[in-house]
Coordinates of C-alpha atoms and ligand atoms in Angstrom, one line a residue:
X1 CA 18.1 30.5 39.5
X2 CA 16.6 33.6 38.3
X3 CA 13.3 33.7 36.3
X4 CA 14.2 35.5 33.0
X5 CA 12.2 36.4 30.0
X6 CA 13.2 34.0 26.9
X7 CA 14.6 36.8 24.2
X8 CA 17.7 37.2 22.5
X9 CA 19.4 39.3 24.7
X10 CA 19.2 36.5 27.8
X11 CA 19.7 33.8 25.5
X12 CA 23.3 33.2 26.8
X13 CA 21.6 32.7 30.3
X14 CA 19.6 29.7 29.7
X15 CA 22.8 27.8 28.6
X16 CA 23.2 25.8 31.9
X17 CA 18.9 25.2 32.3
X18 CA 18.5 24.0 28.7
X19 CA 19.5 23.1 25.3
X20 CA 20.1 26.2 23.7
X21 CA 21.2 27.3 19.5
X22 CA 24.9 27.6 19.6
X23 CA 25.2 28.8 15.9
X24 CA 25.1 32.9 15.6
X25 CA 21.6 33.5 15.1
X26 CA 22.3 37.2 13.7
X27 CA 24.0 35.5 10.8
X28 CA 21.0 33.8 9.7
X29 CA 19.1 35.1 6.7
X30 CA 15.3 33.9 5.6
X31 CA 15.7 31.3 2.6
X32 CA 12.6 29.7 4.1
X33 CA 8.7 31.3 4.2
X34 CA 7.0 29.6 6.4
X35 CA 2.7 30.1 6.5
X36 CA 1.3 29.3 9.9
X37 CA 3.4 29.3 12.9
X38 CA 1.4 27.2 14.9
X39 CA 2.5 24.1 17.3
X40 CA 3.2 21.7 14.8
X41 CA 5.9 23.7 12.5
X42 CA 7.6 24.7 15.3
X43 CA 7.7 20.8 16.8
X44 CA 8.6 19.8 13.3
X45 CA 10.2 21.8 10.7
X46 CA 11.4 24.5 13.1
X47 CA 13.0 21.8 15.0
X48 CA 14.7 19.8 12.3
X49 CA 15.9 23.9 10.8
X50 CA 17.2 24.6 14.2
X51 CA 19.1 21.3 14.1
X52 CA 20.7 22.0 10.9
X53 CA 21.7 25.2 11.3
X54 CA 24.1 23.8 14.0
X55 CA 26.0 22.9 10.8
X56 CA 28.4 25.7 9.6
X57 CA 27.1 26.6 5.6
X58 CA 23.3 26.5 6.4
X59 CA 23.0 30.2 7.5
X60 CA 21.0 30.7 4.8
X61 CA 18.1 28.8 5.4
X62 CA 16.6 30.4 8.4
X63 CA 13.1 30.6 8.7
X64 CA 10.4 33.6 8.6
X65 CA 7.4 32.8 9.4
X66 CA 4.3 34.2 8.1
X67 CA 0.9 34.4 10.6
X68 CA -1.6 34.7 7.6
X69 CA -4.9 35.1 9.8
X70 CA -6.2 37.4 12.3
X71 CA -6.3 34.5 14.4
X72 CA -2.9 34.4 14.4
X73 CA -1.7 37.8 15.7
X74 CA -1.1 36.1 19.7
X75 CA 1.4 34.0 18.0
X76 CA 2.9 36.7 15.9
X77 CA 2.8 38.6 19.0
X78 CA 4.7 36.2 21.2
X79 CA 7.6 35.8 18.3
X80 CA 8.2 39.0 18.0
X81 CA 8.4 39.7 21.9
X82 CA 11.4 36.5 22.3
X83 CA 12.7 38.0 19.0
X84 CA 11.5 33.8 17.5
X85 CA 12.8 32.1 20.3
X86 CA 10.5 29.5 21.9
X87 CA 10.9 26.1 24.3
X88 CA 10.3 23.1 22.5
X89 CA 9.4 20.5 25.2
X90 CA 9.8 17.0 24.3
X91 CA 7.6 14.7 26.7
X92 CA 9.3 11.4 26.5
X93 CA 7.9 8.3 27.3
X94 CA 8.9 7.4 30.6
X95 CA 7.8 11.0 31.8
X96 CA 11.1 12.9 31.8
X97 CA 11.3 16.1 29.3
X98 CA 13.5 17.6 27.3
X99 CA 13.5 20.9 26.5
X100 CA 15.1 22.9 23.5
X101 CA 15.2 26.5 23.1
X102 CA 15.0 27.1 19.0
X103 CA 16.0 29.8 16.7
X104 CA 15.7 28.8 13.3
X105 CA 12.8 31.2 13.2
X106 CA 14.6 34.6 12.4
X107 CA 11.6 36.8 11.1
X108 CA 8.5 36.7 11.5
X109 CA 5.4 38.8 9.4
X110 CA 2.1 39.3 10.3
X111 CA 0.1 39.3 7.0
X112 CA -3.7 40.8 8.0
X113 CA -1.3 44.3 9.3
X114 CA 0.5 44.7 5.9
X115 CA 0.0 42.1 2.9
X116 CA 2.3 44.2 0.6
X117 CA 5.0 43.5 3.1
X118 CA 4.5 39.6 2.7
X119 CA 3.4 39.8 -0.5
X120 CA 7.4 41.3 -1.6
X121 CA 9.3 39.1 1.3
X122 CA 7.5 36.0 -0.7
X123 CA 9.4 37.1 -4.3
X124 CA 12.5 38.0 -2.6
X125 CA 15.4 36.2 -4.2
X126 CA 17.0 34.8 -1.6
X127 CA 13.5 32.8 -0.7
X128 CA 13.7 29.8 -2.3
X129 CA 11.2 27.6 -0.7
X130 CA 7.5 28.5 1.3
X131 CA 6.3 25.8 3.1
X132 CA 3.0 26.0 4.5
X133 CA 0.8 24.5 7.4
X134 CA -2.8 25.9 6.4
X135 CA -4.8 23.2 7.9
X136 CA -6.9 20.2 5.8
X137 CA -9.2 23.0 5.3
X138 CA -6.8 25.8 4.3
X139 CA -6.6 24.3 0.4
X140 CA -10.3 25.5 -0.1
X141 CA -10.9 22.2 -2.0
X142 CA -13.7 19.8 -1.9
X143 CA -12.1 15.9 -1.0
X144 CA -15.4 14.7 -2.6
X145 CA -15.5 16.5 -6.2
X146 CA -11.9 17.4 -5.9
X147 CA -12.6 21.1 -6.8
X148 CA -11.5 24.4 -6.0
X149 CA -13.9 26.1 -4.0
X150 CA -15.0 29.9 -5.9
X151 CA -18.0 30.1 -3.9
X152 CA -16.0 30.8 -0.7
X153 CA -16.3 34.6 0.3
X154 CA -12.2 35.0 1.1
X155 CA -11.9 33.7 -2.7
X156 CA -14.0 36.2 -4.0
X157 CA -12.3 39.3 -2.0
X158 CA -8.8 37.5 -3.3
X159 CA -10.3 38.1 -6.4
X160 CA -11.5 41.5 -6.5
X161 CA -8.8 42.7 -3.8
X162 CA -5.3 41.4 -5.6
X163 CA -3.1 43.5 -3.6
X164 CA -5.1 43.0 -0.1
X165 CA -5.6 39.1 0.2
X166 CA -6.7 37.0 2.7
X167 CA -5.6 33.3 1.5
X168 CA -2.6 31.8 0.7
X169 CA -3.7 32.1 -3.0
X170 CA -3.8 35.4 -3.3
X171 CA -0.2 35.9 -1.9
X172 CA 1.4 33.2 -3.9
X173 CA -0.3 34.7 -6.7
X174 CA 0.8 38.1 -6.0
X175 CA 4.3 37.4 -4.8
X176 CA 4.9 34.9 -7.8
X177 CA 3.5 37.4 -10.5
X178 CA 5.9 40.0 -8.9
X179 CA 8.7 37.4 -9.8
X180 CA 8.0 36.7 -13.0
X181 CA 8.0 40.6 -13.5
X182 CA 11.3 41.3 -11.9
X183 CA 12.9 38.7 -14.1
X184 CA 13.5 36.3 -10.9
X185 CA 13.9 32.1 -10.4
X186 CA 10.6 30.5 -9.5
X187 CA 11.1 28.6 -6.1
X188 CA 9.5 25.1 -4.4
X189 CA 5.7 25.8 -2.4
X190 CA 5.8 22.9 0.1
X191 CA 2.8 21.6 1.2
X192 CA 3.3 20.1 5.5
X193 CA -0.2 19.4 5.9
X194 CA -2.1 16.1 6.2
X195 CA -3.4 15.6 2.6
X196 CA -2.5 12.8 0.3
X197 CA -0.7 14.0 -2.5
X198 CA -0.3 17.1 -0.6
X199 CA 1.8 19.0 -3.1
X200 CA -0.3 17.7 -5.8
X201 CA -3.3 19.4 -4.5
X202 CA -1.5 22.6 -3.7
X203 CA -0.4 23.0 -7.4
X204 CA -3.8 22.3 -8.7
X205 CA -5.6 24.2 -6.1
X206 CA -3.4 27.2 -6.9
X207 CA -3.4 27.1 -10.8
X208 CA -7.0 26.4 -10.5
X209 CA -7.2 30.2 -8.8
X210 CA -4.6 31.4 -11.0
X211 CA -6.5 30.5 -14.4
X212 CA -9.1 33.1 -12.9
X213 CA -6.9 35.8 -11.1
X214 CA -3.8 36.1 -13.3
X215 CA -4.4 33.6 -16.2
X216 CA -1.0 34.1 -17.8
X217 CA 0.9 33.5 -15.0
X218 CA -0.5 29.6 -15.0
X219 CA 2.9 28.8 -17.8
X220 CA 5.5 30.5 -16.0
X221 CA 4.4 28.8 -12.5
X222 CA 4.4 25.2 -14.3
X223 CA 7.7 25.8 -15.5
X224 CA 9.0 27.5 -12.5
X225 CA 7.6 26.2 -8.8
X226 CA 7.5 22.9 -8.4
X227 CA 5.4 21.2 -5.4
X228 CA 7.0 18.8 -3.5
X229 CA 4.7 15.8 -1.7
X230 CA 5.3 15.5 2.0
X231 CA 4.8 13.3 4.8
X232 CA 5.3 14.9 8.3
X233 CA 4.2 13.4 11.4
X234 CA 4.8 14.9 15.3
X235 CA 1.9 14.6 17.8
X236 CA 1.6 17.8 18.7
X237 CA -1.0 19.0 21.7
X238 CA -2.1 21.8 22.4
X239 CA -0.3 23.8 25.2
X240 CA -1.7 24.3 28.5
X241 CA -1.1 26.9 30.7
X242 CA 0.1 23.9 33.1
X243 CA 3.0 23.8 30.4
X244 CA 3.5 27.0 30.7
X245 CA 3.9 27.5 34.5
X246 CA 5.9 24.2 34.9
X247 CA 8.3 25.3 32.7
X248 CA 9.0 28.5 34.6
X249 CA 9.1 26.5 37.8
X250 CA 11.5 24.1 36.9
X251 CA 13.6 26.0 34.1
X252 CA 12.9 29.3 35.6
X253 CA 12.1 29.9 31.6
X254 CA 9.1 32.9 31.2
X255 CA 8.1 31.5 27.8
X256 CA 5.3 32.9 26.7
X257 CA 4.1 29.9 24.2
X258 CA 6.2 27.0 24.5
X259 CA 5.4 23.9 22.8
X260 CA 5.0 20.4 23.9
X261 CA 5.0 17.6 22.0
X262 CA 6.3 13.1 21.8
X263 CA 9.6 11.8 21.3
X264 CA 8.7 11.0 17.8
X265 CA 9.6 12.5 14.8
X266 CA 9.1 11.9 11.1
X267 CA 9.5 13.9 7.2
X268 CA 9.7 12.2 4.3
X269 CA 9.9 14.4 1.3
X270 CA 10.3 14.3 -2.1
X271 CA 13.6 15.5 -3.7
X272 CA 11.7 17.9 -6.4
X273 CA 13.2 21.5 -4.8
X274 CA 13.6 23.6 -7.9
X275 CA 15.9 26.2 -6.7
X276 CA 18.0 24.3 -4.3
X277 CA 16.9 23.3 -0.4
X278 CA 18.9 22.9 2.9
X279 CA 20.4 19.1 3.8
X280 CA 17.4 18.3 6.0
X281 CA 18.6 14.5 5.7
X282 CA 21.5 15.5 7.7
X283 CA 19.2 16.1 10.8
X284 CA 16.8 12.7 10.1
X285 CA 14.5 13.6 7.5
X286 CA 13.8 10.9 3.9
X287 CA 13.9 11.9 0.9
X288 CA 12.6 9.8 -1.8
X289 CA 11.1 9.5 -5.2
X290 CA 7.8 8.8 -4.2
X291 CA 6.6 9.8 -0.8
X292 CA 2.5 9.0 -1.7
X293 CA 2.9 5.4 -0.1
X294 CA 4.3 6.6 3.2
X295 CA 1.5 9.7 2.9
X296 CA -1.4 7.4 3.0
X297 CA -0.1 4.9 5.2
X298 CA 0.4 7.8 8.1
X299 CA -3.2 9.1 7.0
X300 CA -5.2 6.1 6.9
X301 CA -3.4 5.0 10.3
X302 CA -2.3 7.5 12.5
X303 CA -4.3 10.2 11.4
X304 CA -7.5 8.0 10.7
X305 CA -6.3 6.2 14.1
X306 CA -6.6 9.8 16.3
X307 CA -10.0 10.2 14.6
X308 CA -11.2 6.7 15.8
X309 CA -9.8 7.4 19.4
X310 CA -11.0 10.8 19.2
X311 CA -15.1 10.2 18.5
X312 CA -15.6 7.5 20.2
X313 CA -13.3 9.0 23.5
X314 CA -15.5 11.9 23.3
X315 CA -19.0 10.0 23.1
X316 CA -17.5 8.1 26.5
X317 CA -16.5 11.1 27.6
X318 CA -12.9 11.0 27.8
X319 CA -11.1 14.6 27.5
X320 CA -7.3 12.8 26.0
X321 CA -6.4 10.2 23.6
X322 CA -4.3 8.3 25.7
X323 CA -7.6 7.5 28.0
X324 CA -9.7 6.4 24.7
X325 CA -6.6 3.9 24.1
X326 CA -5.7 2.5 27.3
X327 CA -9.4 1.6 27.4
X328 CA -8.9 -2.0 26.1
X329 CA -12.3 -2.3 24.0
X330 CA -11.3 0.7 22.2
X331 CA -7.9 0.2 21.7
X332 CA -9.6 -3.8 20.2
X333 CA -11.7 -2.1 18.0
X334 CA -9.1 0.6 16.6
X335 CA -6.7 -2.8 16.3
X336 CA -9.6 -4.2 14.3
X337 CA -9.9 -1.4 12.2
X338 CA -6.3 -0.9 10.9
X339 CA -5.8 -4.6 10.3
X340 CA -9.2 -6.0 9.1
X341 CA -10.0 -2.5 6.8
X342 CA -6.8 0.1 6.8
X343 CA -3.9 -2.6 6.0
X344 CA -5.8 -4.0 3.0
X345 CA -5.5 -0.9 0.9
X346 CA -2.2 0.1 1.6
X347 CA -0.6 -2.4 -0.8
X348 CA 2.6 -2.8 -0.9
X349 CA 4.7 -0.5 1.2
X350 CA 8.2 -1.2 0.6
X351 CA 10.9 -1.1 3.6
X352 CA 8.4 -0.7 5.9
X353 CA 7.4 -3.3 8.4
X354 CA 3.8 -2.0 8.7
X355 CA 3.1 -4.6 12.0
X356 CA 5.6 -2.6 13.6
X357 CA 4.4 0.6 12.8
X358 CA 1.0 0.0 14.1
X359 CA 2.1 -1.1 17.4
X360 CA 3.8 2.1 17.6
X361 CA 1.5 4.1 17.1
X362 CA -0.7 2.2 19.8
X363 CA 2.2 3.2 22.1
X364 CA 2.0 7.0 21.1
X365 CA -1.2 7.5 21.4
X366 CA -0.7 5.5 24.6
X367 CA 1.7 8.0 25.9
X368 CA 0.2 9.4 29.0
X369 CA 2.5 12.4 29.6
X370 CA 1.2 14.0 25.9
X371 CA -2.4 14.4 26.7
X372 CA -3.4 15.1 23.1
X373 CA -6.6 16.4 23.7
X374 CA -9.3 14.7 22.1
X375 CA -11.1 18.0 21.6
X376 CA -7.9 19.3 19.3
X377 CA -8.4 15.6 17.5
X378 CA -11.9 16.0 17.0
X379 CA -11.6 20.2 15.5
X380 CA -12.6 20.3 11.9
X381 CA -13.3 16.6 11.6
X382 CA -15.3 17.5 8.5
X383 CA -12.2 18.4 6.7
X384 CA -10.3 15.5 8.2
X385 CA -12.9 12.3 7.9
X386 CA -12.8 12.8 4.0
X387 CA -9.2 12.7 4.0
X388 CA -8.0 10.6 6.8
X389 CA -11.1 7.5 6.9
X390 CA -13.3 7.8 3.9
X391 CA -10.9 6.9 0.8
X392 CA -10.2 3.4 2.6
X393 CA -14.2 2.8 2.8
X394 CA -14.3 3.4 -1.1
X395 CA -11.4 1.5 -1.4
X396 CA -12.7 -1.0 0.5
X397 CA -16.0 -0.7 -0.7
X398 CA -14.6 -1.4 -4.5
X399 CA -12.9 -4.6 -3.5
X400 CA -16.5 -6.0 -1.3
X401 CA -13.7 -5.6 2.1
X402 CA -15.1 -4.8 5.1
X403 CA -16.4 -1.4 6.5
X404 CA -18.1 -2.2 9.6
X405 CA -15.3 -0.2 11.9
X406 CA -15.6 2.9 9.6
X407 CA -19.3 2.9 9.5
X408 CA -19.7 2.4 13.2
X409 CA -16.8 5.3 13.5
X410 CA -18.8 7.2 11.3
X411 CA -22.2 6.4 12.9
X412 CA -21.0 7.7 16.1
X413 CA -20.0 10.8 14.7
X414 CA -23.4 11.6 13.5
X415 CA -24.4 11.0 17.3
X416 CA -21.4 13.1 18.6
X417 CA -22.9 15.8 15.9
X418 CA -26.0 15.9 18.2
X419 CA -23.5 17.4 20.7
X420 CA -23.5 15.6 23.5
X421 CA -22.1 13.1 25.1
X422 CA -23.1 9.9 26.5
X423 CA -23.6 11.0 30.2
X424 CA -25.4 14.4 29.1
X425 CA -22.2 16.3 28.8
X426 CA -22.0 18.8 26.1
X427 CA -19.4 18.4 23.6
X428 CA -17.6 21.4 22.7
X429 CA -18.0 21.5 18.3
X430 CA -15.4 23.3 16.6
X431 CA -16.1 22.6 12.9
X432 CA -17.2 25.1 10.2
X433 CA -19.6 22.5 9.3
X434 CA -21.1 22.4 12.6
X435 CA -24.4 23.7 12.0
X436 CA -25.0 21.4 9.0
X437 CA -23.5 18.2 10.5
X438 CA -26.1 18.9 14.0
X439 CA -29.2 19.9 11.7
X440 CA -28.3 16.3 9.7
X441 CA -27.7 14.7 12.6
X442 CA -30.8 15.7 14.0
X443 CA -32.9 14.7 11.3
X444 CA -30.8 11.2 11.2
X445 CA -32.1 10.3 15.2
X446 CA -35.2 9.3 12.7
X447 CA -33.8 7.7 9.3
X448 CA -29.4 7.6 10.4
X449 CA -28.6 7.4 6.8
X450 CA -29.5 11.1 6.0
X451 CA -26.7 12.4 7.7
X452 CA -25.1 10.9 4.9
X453 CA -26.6 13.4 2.6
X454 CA -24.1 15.8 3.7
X455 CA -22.6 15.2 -0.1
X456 CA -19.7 17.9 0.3
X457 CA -18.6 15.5 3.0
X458 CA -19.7 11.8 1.9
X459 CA -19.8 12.1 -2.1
X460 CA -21.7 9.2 -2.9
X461 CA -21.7 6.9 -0.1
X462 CA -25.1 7.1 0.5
X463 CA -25.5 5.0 -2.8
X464 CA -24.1 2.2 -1.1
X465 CA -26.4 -0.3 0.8
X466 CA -23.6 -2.4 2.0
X467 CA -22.0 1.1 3.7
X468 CA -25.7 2.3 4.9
X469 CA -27.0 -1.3 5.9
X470 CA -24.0 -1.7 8.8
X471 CA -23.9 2.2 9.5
X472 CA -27.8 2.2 10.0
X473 CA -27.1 -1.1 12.3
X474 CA -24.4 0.7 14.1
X475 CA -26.3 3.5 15.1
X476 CA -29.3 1.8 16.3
X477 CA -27.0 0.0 18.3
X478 CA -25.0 2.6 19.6
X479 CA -28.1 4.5 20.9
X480 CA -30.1 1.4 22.3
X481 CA -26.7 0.1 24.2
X482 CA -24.0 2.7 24.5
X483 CA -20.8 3.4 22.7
X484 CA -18.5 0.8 24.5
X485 CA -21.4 -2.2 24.9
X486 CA -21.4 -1.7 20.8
X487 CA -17.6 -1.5 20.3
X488 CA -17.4 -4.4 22.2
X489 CA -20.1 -6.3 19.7
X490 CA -18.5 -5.5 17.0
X491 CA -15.1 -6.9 18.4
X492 CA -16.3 -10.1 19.1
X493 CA -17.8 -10.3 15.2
X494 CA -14.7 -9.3 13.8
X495 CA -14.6 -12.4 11.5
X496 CA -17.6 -11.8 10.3
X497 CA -16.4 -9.7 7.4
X498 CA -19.6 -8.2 4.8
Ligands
LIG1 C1 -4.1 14.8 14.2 C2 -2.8 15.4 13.7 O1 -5.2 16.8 13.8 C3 -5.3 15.6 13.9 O2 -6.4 15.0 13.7 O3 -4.2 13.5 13.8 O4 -2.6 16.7 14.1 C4 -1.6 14.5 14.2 O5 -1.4 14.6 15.6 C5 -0.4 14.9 13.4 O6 -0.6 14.7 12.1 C6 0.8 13.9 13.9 O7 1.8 14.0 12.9

C-alpha cells in the first residue's frame, strides 16, 4: 500500500484502508459555524455532521470552522492543507481501532488573518446555527459572582476595535449587528462546552457585552438567537505523535492531525433552534426539553471525576488517567466521592439509572488504550474546579452533607499548586491562574486555608469552618503521610460523614 497524503484529491484511495464520506462533499454548503476546531468538535460534532450527511437532504449543513486564536493557525493550517479532511481514530476497548476519515468540515476561516471575512461568513443567510467550543474559560465570566469580566484586556480592545476583534463577543456582535442591518433571520449560538446551563451563560455573557458595545442590538438578539443548553461528552486526548506515525504505518494515511478518542459518545440538546437545525437524532444524539439535569450530572461526575483522577494522579506522579484509576485506593476514594457527596445533589434524574452510569465511567477512564493525559485533565483547572467540583460542596454544604472528598481533592490541589510532585518531580502548570494559585499556595504550606482566599476561584468558602476544618485536616495529612497513605484514611472513614 502506498503512503498518500489525506486531501480531497486521494480521497477515493483510502476507500479500501478506511471508512471514508461517501456523500459528494462538493455539494455541501456551510449552514453550520463552528468556533474552535480543536480535538473535541471534531470527535464529536464533526463526527455525528459527517454521519448525517450520509443521509441524502442534509447537504446543507456542512460545517466551517472558525480558528478564532493565534493559537489556532497549526490547525487552520492542517485543514486547509487535507482541504477538512482528518482521521478520527476510535480506540475501542479491547484495543482494536477504528478509523474514520470525516468531511463534514467543508470551510474553514482563520479569524486573527481577516476578521471582516468571519465577521460577514457569521451573518450569511444560509448560516443558521454557530456552535462554539471556546473552553470553560472562553465565556470571560466569573463562576463565583457570575459576572462578565470588563476588566479583561481582549474585552477592552473588542470594545474600542469593533471591526478587529479578538473574542467571540466581538464577532457575534459584529456579525449579528450586520444582520439586523441587512434585514436577515437571527439564527441559534450553541454553546458545546462544559458549563451548566451552557447556553444560559452564553446569552447572558453576550448581552452583558452587547449592553456596552452595541446597546440597541440587546432587543433584536432576544427576539432573534436563541441559545440552546447542551450536554456533550467524548473523552478526547490529546494526539501524540505515536498516533500520528501509527497511523501512517498501518493505514499508510499521512494525516497530519488525526484525532483519537473512546468508543463513547453522547449530545443531548435542547430543541430551541430558531431558524431550523439538521436531524442530529437520526445519527444518536437527545433532544429534550430540559437538558440541565443530564448537564450537571456529566459535570459533577465525569468531569468532576477526571479532575479527581487528574490531581491526585499527578501528586503520585502518574502521567494518564487510566493509571490514577486502576490504582485501587484511588479509584475507592473517587467511588466514595460520587456516591457519598456527588449523587446526593443530583436529585432526581429521570430515565437514567445513575448506578450504571458511574460504573461506566470507572470503565472509561479505565480504558487503557486512551491515555488521557492527566496533564490535558489538569490544564486550566481554575476555570474547571468552580464549575465541575465546587457547586456540589455548596450544595452539599447547604444540606450539612459531607465534603471531606472535595476538600481533600481541593487540598491537594493547593499542594500540586506548589508545583511538584510527590517524588520531587516538577509538574508542568498550564493555568492562567498559575502565578496566583503557587504564590497562595505558598503562603498556605503555613496557614492551608489561605489558599482559599483566591475569592475569584472559591467565592465564599472560606467562611465555612466545616469546609476549612476537614480541608486544613487534609492537608496536614497529605504532607505528613503522602497522597495515597491519606486517600486510603479517608476511605476507611467513609461513614464518618461531618
Ligand atoms: C475533561 C473533559 O477537560 C477536562 O477536564 O474532563 O475534556 C472531558 O474529557 C470531556 O468533557 C468528555 O466529554
Amino acid at each position: 500500500m502506498e503512503k498518500l497524503k489525506l486531501n480531497a484529491q486521494n480521497l477515493s484511495q483510502f476507500t479500501d484502508r478506511v471508512a471514508v464520506p461517501k456523500y459528494d462533499r462538493s455539494k455541501v454548503k456551510a449552514g453550520i459555524i463552528h468556533v474552535g476546531i480543536g480535538g473535541f468538535h471534531r470527535a464529536h460534532q464533526a463526527f455525528y455532521t459527517d454521519q448525517l450527511l450520509h443521509t441524502k437532504g442534509n447537504e446543507n449543513w456542512g460545517i466551517c470552522g472558525v480558528a478564532l486564536l493565534d493559537f489556532d493557525k497549526k490547525i487552520y493550517d492542517t485543514l486547509k492543507e487535507q482541504d477538512g479532511l482528518y482521521t478520527l481514530v476510535v480506540k475501542e476497548l479491547d484495543g482494536s481501532l477504528t478509523k474514520t476519515i470525516i468531511g463534514s468540515i467543508v470551510e474553514y476561516l482563520f479569524a486573527p488573518e481577516n476578521p471582516k471575512v468571519v465577521i460577514e461568513k457569521m451573518a450569511d443567510e444560509a448560516i443558521k446555527i454557530i456552535t462554539l467550543t471556546i473552553t470553560e474559560g472562553g465565556y470571560n465570566y466569573n463562576e463565583a459572582t457570575k459576572q462578565f469580566d470588563f476588566k479583561n484586556p481582549l474585552i477592552q480592545h473588542d470594545l474600542e476595535n469593533p471591526s478587529q476583534p479578538k473574542t467571540i463577543f466581538g464577532y457575534l456582535t459584529q456579525s449579528l449587528k450586520l444582520r439586523k442591518a441587512h434585514n436577515l433571520k437571527g439564527l441559534a449560538i450553541q454553546s458545546c462546552d462544559n458549563i451548566q446551563g451552557n447556553g444560559h451563560v452564553t446569552k447572558e455573557m453576550l448581552l452583558s457585552f452587547v449592553e456596552k458595545a452595541e446597546p440597541t442590538l440587546v432587543d433584536w438578539i432576544k427576539s432573534n438567537v436563541s441559545f440552546p443548553n447542551s450536554m456533550v461528552d467524548r473523552i478526547t486526548p490529546v494526539t501524540s505523535l505515536l498516533d500520528i506515525s501509527n497511523l501512517k504505518e498501518t493505514s499508510r494515511i499521512d494525516d497530519a492531525w488525526p484525532v483519537v478518542c473512546e468508543p463513547f459518545i453522547q449530545w443531548v440538546i435542547e430543541d430551541d433552534f430558531i431558524t431550523g437545525r439538521p436531524a442530529w437524532e437520526k445519527v444518536g444524539a437527545q433532544f429534550v426539553k430540559d437538558v440541565l439535569p443530564y448537564e450537571k450530572m456529566k459535570l459533577s461526575l465525569l468531569n468532576a471525576g477526571h479532575s479527581v483522577l487528574g490531581i491526585l494522579g499527578a501528586l503520585m506522579g502518574y502521567d494518564t488517567i487510566d493509571e490514577a484509576v486502576n490504582n485501587q485506593n484511588i479509584r475507592i476514594f473517587l467511588n466514595g466521592y460520587m456516591d457519598t457527596e456527588v449523587t446526593p445533589v443530583l436529585g432526581d434524574l429521570q430515565g437514567i439509572n445513575l448506578s450504571t452510569y458511574k460504573e461506566s465511567l470507572i470503565q472509561r477512564f479505565g480504558n487503557i488504550y486512551i491515555k488521557d493525559q492527566i496533564e490535558r485533565i489538569c490544564f486550566e483547572s481554575s476555570t474547571k474546579i468552580p464549575i465541575f467540583i465546587l457547586p456540589t460542596v455548596k450544595k452539599q454544604l447547604k444540606e450539612n452533607g459531607s465534603i471531606e472528598y472535595a476538600a481533600f481533592v481541593i487540598a491537594a490541589w493547593s499542594i500540586y499548586s506548589l508545583g511538584l510532585d510527590e517524588n520531587g518531580k516538577s509538574l508542568n502548570i498550564n493555568d492562567a491562574m498559575a502565578g496566583v494559585l503557587h504564590n497562595k499556595a505558598m503562603e498556605a504550606k503555613d496557614k492551608p486555608a489561605l489558599f482559599l482566599e483566591i475569592e475569584t476561584i472559591f467565592g465564599g468558602l472560606k467562611e465555612s469552618a466545616v469546609f476549612v476544618k476537614a480541608f486544613t485536616s487534609a492537608y496536614q495529612n497529605i504532607l505528613k503521610y503522602g497522597i495515597e497513605k491519606s486517600v486510603i484514611a479517608i476511605n476507611n472513614n467513609a461513614v464518618n460523614k461531618i
